[in-house]
PDB file of C-alpha atoms in Angstrom:
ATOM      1  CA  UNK A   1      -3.580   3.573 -10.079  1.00  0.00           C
ATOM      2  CA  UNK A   2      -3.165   4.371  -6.103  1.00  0.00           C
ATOM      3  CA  UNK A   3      -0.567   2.016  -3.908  1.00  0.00           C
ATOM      4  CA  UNK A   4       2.369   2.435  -2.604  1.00  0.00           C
ATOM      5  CA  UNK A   5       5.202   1.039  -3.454  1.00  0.00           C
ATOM      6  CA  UNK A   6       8.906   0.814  -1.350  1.00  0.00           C
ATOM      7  CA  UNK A   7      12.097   1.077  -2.551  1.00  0.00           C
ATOM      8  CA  UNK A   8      14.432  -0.419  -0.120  1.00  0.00           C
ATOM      9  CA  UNK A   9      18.252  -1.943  -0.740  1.00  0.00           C
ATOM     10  CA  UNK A  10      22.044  -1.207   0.381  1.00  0.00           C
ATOM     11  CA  UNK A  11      23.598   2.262  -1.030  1.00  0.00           C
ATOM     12  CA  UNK A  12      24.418   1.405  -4.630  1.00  0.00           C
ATOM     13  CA  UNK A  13      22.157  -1.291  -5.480  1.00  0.00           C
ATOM     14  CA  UNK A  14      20.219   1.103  -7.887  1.00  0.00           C
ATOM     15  CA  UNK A  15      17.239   2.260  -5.669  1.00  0.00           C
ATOM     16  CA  UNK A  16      17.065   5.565  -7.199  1.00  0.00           C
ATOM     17  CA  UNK A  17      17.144   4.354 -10.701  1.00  0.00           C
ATOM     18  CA  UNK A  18      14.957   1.630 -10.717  1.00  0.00           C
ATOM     19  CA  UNK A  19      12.446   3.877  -8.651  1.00  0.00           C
ATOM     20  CA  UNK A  20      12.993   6.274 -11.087  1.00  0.00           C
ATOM     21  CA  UNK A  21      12.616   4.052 -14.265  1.00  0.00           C
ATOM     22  CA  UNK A  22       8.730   2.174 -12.524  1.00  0.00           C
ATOM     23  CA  UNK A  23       7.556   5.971 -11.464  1.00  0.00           C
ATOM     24  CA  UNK A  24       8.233   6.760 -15.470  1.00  0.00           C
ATOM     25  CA  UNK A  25       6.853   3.669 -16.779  1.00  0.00           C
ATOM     26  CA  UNK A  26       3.871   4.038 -14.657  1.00  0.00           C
ATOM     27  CA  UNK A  27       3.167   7.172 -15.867  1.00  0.00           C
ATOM     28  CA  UNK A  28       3.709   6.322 -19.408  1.00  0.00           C
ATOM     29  CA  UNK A  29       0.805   3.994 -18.714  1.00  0.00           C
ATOM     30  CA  UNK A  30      -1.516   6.513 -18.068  1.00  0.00           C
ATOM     31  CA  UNK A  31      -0.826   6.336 -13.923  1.00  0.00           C
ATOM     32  CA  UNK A  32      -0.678  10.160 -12.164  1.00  0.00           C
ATOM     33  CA  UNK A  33       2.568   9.201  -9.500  1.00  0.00           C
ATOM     34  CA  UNK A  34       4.036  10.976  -6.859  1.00  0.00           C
ATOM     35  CA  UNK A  35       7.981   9.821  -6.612  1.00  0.00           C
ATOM     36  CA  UNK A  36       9.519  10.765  -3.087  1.00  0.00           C
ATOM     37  CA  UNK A  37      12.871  10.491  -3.264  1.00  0.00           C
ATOM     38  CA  UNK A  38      15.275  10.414  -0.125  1.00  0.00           C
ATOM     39  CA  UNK A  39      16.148  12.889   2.277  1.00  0.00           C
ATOM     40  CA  UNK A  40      13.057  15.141   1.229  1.00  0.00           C
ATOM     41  CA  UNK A  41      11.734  17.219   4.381  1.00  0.00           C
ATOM     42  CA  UNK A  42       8.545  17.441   2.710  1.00  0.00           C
ATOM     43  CA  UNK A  43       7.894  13.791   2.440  1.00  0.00           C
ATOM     44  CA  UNK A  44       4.620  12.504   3.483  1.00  0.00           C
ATOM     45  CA  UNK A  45       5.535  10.075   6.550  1.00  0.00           C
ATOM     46  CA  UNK A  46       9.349  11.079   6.889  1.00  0.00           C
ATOM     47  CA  UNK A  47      10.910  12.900   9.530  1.00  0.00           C
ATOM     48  CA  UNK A  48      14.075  14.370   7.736  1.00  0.00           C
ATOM     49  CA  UNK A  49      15.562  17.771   8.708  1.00  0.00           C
ATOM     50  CA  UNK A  50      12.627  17.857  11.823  1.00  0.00           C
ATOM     51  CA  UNK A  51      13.738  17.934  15.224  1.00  0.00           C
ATOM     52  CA  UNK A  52      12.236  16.348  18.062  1.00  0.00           C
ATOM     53  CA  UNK A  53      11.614  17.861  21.638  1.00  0.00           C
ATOM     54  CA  UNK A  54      10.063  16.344  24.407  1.00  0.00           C
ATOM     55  CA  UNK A  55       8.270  18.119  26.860  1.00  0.00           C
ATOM     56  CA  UNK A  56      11.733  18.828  29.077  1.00  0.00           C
ATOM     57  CA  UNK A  57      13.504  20.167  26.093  1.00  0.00           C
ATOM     58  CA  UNK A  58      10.739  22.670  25.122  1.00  0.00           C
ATOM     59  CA  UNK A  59      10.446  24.048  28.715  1.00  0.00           C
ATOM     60  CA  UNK A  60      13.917  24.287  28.641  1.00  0.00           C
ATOM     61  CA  UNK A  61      14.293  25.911  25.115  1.00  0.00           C
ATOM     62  CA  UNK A  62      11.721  27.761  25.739  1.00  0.00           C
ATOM     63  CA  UNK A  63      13.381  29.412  28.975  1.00  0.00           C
ATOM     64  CA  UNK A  64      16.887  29.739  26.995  1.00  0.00           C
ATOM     65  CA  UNK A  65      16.246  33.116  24.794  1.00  0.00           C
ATOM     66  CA  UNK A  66      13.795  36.742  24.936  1.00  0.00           C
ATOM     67  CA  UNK A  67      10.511  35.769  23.417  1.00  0.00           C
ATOM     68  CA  UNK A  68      11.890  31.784  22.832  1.00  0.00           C
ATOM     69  CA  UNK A  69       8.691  30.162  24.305  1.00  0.00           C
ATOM     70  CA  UNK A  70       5.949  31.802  22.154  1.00  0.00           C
ATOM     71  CA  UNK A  71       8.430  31.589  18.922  1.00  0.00           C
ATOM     72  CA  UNK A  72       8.369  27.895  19.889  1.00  0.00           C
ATOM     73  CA  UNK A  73       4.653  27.497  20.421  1.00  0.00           C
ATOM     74  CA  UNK A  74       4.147  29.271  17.008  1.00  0.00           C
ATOM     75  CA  UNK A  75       5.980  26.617  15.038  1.00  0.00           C
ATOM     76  CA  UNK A  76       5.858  23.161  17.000  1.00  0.00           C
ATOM     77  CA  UNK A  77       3.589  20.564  16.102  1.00  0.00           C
ATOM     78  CA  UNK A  78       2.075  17.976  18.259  1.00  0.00           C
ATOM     79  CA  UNK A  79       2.878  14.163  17.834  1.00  0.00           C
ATOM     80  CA  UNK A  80       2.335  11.173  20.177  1.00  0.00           C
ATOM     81  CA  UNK A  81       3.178  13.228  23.155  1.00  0.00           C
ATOM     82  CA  UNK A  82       6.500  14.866  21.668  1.00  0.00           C
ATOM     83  CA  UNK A  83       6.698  18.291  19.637  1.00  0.00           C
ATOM     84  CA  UNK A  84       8.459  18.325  16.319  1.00  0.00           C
ATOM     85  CA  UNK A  85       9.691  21.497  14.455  1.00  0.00           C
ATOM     86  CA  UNK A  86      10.019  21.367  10.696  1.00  0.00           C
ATOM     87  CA  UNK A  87      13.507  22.499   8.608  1.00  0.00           C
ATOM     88  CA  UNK A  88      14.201  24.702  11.970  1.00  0.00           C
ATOM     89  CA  UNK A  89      16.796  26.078   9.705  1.00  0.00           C
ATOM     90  CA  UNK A  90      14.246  27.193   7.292  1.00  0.00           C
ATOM     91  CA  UNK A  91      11.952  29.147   9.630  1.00  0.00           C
ATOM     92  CA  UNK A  92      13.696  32.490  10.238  1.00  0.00           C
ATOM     93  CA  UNK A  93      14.279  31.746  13.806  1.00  0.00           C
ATOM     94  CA  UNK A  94      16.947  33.030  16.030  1.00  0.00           C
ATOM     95  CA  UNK A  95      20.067  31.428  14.812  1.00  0.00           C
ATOM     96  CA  UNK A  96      20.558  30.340  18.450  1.00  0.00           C
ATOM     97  CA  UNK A  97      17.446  28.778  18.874  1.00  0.00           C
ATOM     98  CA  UNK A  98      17.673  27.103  15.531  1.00  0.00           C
ATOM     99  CA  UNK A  99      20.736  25.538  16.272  1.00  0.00           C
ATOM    100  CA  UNK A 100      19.400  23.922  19.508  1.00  0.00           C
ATOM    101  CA  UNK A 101      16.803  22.687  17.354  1.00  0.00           C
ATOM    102  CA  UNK A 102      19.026  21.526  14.801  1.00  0.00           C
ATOM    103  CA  UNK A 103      20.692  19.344  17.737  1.00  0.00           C
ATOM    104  CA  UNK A 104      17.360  17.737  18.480  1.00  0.00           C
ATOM    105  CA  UNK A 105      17.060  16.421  14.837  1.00  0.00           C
ATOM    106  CA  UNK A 106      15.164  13.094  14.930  1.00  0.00           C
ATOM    107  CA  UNK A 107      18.054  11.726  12.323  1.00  0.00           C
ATOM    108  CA  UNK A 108      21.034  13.133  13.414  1.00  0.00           C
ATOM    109  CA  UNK A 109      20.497  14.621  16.631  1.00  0.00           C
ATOM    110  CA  UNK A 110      20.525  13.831  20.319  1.00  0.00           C
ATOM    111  CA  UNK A 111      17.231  11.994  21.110  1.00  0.00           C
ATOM    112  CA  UNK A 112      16.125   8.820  23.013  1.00  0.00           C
ATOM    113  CA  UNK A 113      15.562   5.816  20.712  1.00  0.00           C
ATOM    114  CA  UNK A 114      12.269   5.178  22.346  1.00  0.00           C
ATOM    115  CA  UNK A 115      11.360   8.710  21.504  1.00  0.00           C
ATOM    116  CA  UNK A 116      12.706   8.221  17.577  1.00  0.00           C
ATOM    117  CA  UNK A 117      10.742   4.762  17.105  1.00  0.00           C
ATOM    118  CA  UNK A 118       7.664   6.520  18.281  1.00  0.00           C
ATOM    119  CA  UNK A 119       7.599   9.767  16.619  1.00  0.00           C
ATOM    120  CA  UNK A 120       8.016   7.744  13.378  1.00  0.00           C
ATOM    121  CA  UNK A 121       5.352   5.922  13.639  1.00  0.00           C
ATOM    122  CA  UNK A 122       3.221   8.197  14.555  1.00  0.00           C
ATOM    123  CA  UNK A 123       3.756   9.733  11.165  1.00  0.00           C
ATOM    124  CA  UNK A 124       3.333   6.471   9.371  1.00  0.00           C
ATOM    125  CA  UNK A 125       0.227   6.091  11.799  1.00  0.00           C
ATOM    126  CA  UNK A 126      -1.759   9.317  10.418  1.00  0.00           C
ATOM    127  CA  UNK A 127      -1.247   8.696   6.422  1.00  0.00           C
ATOM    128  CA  UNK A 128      -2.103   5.529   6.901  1.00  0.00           C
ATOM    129  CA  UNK A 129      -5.341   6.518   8.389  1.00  0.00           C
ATOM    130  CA  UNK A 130      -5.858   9.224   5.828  1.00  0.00           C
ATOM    131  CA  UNK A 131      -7.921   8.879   2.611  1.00  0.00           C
ATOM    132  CA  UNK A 132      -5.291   7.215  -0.073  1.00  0.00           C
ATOM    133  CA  UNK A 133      -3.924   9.517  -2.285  1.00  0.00           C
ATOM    134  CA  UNK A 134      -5.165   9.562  -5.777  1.00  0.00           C
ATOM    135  CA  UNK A 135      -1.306   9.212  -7.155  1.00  0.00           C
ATOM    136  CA  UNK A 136       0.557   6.252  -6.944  1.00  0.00           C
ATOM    137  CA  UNK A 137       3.189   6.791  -4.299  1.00  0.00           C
ATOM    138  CA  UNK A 138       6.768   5.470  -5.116  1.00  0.00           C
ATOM    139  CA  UNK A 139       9.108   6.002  -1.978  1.00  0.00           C
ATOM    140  CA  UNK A 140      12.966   5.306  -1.569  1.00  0.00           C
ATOM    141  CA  UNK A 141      14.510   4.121   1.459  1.00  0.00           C
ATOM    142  CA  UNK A 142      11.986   5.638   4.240  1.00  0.00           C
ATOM    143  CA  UNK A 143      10.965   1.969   5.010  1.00  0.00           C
ATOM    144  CA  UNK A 144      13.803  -0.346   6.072  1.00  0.00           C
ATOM    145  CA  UNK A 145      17.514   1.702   5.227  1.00  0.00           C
ATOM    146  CA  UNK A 146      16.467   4.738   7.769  1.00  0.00           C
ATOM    147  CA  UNK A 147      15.140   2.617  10.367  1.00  0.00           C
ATOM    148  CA  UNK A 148      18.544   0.262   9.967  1.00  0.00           C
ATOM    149  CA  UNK A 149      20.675   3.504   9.815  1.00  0.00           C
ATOM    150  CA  UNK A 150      18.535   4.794  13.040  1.00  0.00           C
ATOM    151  CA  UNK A 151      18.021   1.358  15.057  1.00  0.00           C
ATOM    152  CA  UNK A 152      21.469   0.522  14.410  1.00  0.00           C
ATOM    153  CA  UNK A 153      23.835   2.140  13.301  1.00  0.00           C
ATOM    154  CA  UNK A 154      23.130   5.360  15.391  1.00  0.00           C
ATOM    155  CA  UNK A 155      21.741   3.555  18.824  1.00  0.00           C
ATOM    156  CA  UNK A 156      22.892  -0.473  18.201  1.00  0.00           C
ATOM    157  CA  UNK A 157      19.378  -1.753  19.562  1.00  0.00           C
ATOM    158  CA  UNK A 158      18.613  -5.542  19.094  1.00  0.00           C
ATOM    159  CA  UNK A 159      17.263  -7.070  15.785  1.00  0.00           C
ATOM    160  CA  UNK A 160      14.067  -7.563  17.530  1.00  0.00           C
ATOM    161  CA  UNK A 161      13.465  -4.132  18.154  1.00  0.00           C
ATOM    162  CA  UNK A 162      13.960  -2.772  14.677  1.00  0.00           C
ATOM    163  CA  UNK A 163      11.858  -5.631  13.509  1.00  0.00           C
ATOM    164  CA  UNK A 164       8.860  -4.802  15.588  1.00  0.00           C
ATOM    165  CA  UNK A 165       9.547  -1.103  14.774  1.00  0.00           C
ATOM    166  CA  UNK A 166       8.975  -1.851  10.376  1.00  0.00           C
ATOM    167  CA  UNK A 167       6.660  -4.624  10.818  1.00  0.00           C
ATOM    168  CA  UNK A 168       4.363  -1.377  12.357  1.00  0.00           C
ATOM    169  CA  UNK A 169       4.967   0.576   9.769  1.00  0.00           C
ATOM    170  CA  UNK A 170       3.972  -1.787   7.509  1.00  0.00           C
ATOM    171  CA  UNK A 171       1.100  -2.356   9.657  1.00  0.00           C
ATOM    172  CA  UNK A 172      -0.047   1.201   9.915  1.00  0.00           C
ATOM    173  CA  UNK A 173      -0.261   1.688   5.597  1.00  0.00           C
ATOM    174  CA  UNK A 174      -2.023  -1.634   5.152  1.00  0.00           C
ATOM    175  CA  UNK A 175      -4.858  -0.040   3.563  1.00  0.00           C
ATOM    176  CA  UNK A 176      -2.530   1.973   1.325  1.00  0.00           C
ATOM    177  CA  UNK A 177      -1.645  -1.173  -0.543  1.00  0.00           C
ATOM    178  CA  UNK A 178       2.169  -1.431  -0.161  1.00  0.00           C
ATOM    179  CA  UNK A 179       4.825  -3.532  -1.557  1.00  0.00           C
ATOM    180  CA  UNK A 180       7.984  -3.755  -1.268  1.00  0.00           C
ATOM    181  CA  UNK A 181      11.034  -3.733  -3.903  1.00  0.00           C
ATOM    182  CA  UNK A 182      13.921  -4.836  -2.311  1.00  0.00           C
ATOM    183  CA  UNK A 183      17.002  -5.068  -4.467  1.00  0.00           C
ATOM    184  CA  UNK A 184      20.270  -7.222  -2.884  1.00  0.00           C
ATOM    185  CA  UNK A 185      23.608  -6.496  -5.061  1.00  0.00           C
ATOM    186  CA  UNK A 186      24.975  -9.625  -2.864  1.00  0.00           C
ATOM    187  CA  UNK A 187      27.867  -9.269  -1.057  1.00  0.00           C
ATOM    188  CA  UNK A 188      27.804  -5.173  -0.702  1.00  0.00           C
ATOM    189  CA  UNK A 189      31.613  -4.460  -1.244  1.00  0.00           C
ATOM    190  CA  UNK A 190      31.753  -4.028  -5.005  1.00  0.00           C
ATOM    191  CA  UNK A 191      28.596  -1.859  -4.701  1.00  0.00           C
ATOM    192  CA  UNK A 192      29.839   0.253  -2.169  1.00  0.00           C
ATOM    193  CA  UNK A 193      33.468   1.031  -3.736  1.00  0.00           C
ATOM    194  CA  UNK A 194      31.187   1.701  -7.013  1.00  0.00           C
ATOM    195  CA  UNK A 195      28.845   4.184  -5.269  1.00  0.00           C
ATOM    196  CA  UNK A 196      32.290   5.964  -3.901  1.00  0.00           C
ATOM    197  CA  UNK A 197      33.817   6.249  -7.197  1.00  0.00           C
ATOM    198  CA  UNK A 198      30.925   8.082  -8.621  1.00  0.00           C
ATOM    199  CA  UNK A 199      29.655   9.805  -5.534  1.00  0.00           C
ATOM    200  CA  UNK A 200      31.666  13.023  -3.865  1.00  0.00           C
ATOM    201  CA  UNK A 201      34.125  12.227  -1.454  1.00  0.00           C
ATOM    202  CA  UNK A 202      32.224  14.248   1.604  1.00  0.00           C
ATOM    203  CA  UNK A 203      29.359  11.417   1.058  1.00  0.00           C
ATOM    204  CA  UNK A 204      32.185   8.889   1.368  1.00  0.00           C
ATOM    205  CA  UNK A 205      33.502  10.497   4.529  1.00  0.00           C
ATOM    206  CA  UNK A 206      30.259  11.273   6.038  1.00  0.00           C
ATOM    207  CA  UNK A 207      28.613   7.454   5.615  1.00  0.00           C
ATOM    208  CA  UNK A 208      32.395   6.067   7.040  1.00  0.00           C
ATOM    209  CA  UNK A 209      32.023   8.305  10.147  1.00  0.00           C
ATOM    210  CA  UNK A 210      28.336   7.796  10.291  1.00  0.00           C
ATOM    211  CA  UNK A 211      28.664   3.802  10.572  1.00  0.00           C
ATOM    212  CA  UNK A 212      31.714   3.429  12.494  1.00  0.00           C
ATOM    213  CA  UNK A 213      32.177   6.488  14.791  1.00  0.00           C
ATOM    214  CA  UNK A 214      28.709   5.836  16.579  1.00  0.00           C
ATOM    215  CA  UNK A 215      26.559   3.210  17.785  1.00  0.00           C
ATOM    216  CA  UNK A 216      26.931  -0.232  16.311  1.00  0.00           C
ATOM    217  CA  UNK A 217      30.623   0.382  14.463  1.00  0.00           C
ATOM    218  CA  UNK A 218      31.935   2.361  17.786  1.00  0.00           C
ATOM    219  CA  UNK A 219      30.931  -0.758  20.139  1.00  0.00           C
ATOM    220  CA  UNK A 220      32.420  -3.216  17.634  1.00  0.00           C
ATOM    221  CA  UNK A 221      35.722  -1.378  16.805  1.00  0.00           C
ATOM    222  CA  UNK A 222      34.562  -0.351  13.241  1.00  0.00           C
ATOM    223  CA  UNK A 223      37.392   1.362  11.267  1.00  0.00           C
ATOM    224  CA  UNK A 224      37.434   3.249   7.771  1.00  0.00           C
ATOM    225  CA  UNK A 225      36.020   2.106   4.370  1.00  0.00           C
ATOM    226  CA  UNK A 226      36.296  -1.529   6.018  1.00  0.00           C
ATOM    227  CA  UNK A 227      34.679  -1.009   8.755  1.00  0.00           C
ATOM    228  CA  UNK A 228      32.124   0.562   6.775  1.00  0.00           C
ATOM    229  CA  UNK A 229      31.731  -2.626   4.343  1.00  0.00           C
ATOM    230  CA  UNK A 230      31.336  -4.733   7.467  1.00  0.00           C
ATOM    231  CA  UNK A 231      28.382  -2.892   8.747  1.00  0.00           C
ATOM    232  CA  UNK A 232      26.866  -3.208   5.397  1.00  0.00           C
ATOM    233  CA  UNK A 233      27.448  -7.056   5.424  1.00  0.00           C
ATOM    234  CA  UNK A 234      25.600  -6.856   8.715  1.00  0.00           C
ATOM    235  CA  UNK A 235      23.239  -4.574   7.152  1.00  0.00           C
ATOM    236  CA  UNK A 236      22.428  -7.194   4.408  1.00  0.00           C
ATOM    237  CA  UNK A 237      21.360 -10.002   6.965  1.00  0.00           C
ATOM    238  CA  UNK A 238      19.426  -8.032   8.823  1.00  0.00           C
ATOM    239  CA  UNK A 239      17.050  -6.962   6.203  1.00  0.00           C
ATOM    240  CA  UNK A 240      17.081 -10.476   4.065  1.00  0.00           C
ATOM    241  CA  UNK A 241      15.651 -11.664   7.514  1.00  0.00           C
ATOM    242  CA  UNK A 242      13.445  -9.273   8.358  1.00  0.00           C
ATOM    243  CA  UNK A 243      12.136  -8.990   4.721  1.00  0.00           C
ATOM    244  CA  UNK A 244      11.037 -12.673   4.886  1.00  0.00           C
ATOM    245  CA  UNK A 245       8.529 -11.465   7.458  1.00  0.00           C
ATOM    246  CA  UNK A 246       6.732  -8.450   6.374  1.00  0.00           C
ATOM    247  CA  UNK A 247       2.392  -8.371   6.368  1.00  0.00           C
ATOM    248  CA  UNK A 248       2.935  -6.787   2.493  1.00  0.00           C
ATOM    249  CA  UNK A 249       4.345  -8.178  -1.067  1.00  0.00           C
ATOM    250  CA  UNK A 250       7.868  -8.373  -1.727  1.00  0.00           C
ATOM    251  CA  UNK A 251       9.983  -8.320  -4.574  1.00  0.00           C
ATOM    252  CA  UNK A 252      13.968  -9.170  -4.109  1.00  0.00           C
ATOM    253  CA  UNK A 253      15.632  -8.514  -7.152  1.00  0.00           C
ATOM    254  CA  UNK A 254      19.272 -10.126  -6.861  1.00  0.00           C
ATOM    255  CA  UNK A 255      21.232  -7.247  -9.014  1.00  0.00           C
ATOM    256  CA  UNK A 256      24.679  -8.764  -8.864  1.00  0.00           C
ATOM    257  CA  UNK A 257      23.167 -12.060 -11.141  1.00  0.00           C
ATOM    258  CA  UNK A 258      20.614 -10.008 -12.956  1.00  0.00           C
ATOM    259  CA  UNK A 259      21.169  -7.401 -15.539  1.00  0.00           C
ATOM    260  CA  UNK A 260      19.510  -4.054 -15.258  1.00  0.00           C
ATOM    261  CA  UNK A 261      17.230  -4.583 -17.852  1.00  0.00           C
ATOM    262  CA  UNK A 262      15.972  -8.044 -16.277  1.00  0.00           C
ATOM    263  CA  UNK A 263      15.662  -6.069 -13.136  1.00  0.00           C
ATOM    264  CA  UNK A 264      13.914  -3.477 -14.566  1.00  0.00           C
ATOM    265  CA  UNK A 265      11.121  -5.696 -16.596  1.00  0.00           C
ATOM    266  CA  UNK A 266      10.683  -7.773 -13.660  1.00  0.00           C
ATOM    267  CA  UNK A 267      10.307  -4.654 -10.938  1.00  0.00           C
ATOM    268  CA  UNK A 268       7.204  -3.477 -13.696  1.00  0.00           C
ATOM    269  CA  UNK A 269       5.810  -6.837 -13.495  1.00  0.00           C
ATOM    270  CA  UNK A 270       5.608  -7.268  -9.697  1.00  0.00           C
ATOM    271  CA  UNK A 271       4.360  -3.740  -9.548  1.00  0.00           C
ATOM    272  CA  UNK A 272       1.441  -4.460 -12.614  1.00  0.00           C
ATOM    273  CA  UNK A 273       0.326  -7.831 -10.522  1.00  0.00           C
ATOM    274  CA  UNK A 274       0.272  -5.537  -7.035  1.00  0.00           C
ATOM    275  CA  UNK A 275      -2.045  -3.092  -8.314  1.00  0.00           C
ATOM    276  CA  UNK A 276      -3.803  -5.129 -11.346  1.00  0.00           C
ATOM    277  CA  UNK A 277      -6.946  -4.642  -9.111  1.00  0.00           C
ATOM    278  CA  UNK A 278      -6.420  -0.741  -9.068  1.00  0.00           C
ATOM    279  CA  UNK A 279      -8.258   1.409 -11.296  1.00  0.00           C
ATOM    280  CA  UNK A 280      -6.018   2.901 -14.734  1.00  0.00           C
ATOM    281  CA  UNK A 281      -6.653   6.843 -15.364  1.00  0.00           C
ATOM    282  CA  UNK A 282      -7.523   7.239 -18.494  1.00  0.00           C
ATOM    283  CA  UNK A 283      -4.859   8.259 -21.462  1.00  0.00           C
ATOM    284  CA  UNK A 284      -3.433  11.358 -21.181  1.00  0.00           C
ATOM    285  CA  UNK A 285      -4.326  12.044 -17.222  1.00  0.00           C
ATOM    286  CA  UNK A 286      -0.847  10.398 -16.068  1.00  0.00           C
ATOM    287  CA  UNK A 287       2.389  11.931 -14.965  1.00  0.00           C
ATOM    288  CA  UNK A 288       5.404  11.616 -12.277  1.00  0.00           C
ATOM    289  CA  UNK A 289       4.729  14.276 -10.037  1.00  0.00           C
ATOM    290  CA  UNK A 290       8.329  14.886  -8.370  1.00  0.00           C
ATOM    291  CA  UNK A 291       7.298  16.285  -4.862  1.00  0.00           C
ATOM    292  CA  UNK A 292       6.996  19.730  -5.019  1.00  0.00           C
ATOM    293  CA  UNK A 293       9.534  22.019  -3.189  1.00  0.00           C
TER     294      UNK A 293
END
């Protein structure tokens, strides 16, 4: 049963869950699936925990240290005329070097926008020009909430910049079959104090600094928990608009008037009518297939 299917929807709304639940059903149904959740530096199109140089900061990296230029042309990768370096802290590098590396991160660290947008989809650009992959492909969040939290948050670009900057993503996997499950708890606040009663307070801390102390909450005043809520207010427009024009499926499941078990039957029928033209394996060959690592 290849596709793809997206998992977007404000922290708390159940992404992980229902993602979860439709990669288990699937497989149940005799479907092979590959679940990515977030924040996985193995992940097929994401960029998490790589860094980003351009062709200034590997000269100048590569002058910095003994030996630093041919470490750096042993592990840097080509991509749309930048150079990316995967989990720098993972490659037994000189601590020095992988710390400037780790301050190049293409999430967290200091790089243009333009340079961020394309690097991205770049990525998106080469699976989607790959052969599909035989397992179904369930991913959370890589779609719309990291381009928001990039776009936005981090930078505060226009609207029409992060649009054009999903709509080609979307564009680049057309022939992967995707849809999208987006899932709106309406307004975000009782979601979010939720999520930070069950989550552990340094995620609290680090998403209030994240959305108010840079970007979009800095340039607006953005203070605290409240601040915080207010992004994710503006958060929720933003993707209920650009949602409404996407080249793929969609599937908005309103969580805050549905229960999860509505949610969840009606997430397995959007998926079944997506890929009811897909082939079934057999009984028997089927299984999640948590990415590996």
């Amino acid at each position: 049963m290849p596709g793809l299917v997206l998992f977007e929807g404000l922290p708390g709304s159940g992404k992980s869950t229902s993602a979860s639940e439709l990669a288990g059903w699937m497989a149940q149904g005799g479907a092979v699936v590959d679940h990515w959740p977030e924040s996985r530096p193995d992940h097929p199109v994401d960029l998490d925990q790589v860094a980003v140089l351009t062709d200034r900061d590997r000269e100048r990296l590569g002058a910095a240290g003994p030996g630093w230029d041919q470490i750096l042309s042993a592990v840097v990768e080509p991509s749309d005329g930048a150079w990316l370096v995967r989990s720098p802290q993972d490659r037994g590098l000189p601590s020095a070097l992988a710390a400037a590396l780790q301050a190049l991160e293409v999430y967290d660290g200091d790089i243009d926008p333009e340079v961020h947008g394309r690097v991205l989809r770049e990525s998106w650009r080469q699976f989607g020009a790959a052969a599909p992959p035989a397992a179904t492909q369930v991913w959370e969040c890589v779609f719309i909430q990291n381009p928001v939290c990039a776009f936005v948050a981090r930078f505060d670009r226009p609207y029409d910049e992060l649009a054009d900057h999903v709509r080609s993503l979307a564009e680049t996997v057309l022939d992967q079959d995707p849809a999208l499950v987006y899932l709106d708890p309406g307004d975000p606040e009782e979601a979010l104090r939720r999520a930070a009663a069950e989550r552990p307070a340094a995620w609290l801390d680090f998403v209030v600094a994240y959305h108010t102390e840079q970007g979009y909450g800095l340039a607006r005043g953005l203070r605290g928990f409240d601040g915080y809520v207010e992004f994710m207010r503006h958060r929720r427009e933003l993707e209920l608009t650009l949602i409404a024009d996407l080249p793929i499926p969609v599937h908005v499941v309103e969580t805050s008037t549905t229960s999860r078990e509505e949610s969840a039957a009606s997430i397995r029928e959007f998926a079944r009518r997506h890929l009811r033209d897909t082939s079934v394996p057999t009984e028997g060959e089927g299984g999640v297939r948590p990415a590996a690592g």
